[in-house]
Coordinates of C-alpha atoms in Angstrom, one line a residue:
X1 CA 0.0 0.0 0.0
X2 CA 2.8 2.2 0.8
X3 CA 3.7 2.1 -3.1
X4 CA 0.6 2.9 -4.6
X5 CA -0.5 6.1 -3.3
X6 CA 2.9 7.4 -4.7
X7 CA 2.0 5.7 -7.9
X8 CA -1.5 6.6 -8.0
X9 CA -0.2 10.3 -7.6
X10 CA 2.4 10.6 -10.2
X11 CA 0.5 9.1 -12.6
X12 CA -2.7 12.0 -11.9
X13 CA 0.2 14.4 -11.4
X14 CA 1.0 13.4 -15.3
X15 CA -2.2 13.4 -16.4
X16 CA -3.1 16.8 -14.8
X17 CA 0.1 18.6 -16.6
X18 CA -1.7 17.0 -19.9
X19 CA -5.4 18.1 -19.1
X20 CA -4.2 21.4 -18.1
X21 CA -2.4 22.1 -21.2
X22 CA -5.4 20.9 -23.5
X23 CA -7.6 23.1 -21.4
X24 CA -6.6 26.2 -21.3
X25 CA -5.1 26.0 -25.1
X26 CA -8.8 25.8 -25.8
X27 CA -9.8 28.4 -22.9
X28 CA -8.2 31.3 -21.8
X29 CA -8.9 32.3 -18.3
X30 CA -9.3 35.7 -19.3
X31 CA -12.2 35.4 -21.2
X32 CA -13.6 32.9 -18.7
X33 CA -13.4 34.6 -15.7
X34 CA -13.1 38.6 -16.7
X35 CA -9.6 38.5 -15.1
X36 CA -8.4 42.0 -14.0
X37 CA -5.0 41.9 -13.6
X38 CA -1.5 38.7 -14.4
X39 CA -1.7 38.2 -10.6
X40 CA -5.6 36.3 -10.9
X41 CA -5.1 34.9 -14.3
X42 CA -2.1 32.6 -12.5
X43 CA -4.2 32.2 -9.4
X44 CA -6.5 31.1 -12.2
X45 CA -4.3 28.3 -13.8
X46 CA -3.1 27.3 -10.5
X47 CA -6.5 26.6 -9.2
X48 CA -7.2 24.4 -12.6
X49 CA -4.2 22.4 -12.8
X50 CA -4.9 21.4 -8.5
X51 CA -8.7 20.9 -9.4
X52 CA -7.5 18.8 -12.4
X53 CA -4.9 17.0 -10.0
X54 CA -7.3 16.1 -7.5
X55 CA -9.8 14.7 -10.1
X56 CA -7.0 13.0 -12.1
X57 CA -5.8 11.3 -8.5
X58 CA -9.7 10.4 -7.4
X59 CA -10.1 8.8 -10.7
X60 CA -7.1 6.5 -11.0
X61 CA -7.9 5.9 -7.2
X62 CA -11.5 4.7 -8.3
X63 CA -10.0 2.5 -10.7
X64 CA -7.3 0.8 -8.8
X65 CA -10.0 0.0 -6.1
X66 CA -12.3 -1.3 -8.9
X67 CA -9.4 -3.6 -10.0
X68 CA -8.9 -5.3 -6.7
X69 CA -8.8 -8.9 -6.6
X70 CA -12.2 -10.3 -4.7
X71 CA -11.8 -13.5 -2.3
X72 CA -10.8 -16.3 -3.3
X73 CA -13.7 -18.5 -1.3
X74 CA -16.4 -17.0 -3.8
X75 CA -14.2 -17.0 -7.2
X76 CA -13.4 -20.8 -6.4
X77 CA -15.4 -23.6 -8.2
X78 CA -16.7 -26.6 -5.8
X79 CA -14.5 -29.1 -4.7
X80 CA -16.2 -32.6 -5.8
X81 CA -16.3 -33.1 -2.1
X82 CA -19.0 -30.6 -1.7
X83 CA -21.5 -31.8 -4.5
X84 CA -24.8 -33.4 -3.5
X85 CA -24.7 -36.3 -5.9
X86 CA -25.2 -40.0 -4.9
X87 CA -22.7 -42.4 -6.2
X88 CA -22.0 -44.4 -9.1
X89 CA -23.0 -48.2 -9.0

């Protein structure tokens, strides 16, 4: 466990630096928010890119929980053991 939170991190971290880029090439803060001054349109893409983050990190998260192996006692068939059938003559 003490591996995969780094894992599941760096790879959102990744993902984030992607999702930000394709984001705001489409939209420009400016125009989004009716930014005054430099100082709020950084504010701006900081506040993206740590809202992208955390999304990013609570969707691999999500998915590494979803791919967790189940128990074993109800993925196993039967043992012939434990079928009800009478015996052969």
């Amino acid at each position: 466990m003490q591996r995969i939170v780094p894992n599941i991190l760096w790879a959102s971290f990744l993902t984030a630096i992607a999702a930000e880029g394709c984001l705001f090439a489409w939209f420009d803060p400016d125009e989004l928010l009716n930014l005054v001054n430099q100082r709020d349109r950084l504010a701006a893409y900081t506040a993206g890119f740590f809202f992208l983050w955390l999304f990013c990190a609570i969707s691999a998260g999500v998915a590494f929980l979803l791919n967790l192996p189940g128990r074993q006692e109800t993925l196993a068939r039967p043992t012939d053991s434990s079928r009800s059938r009478p015996p052969t003559p």
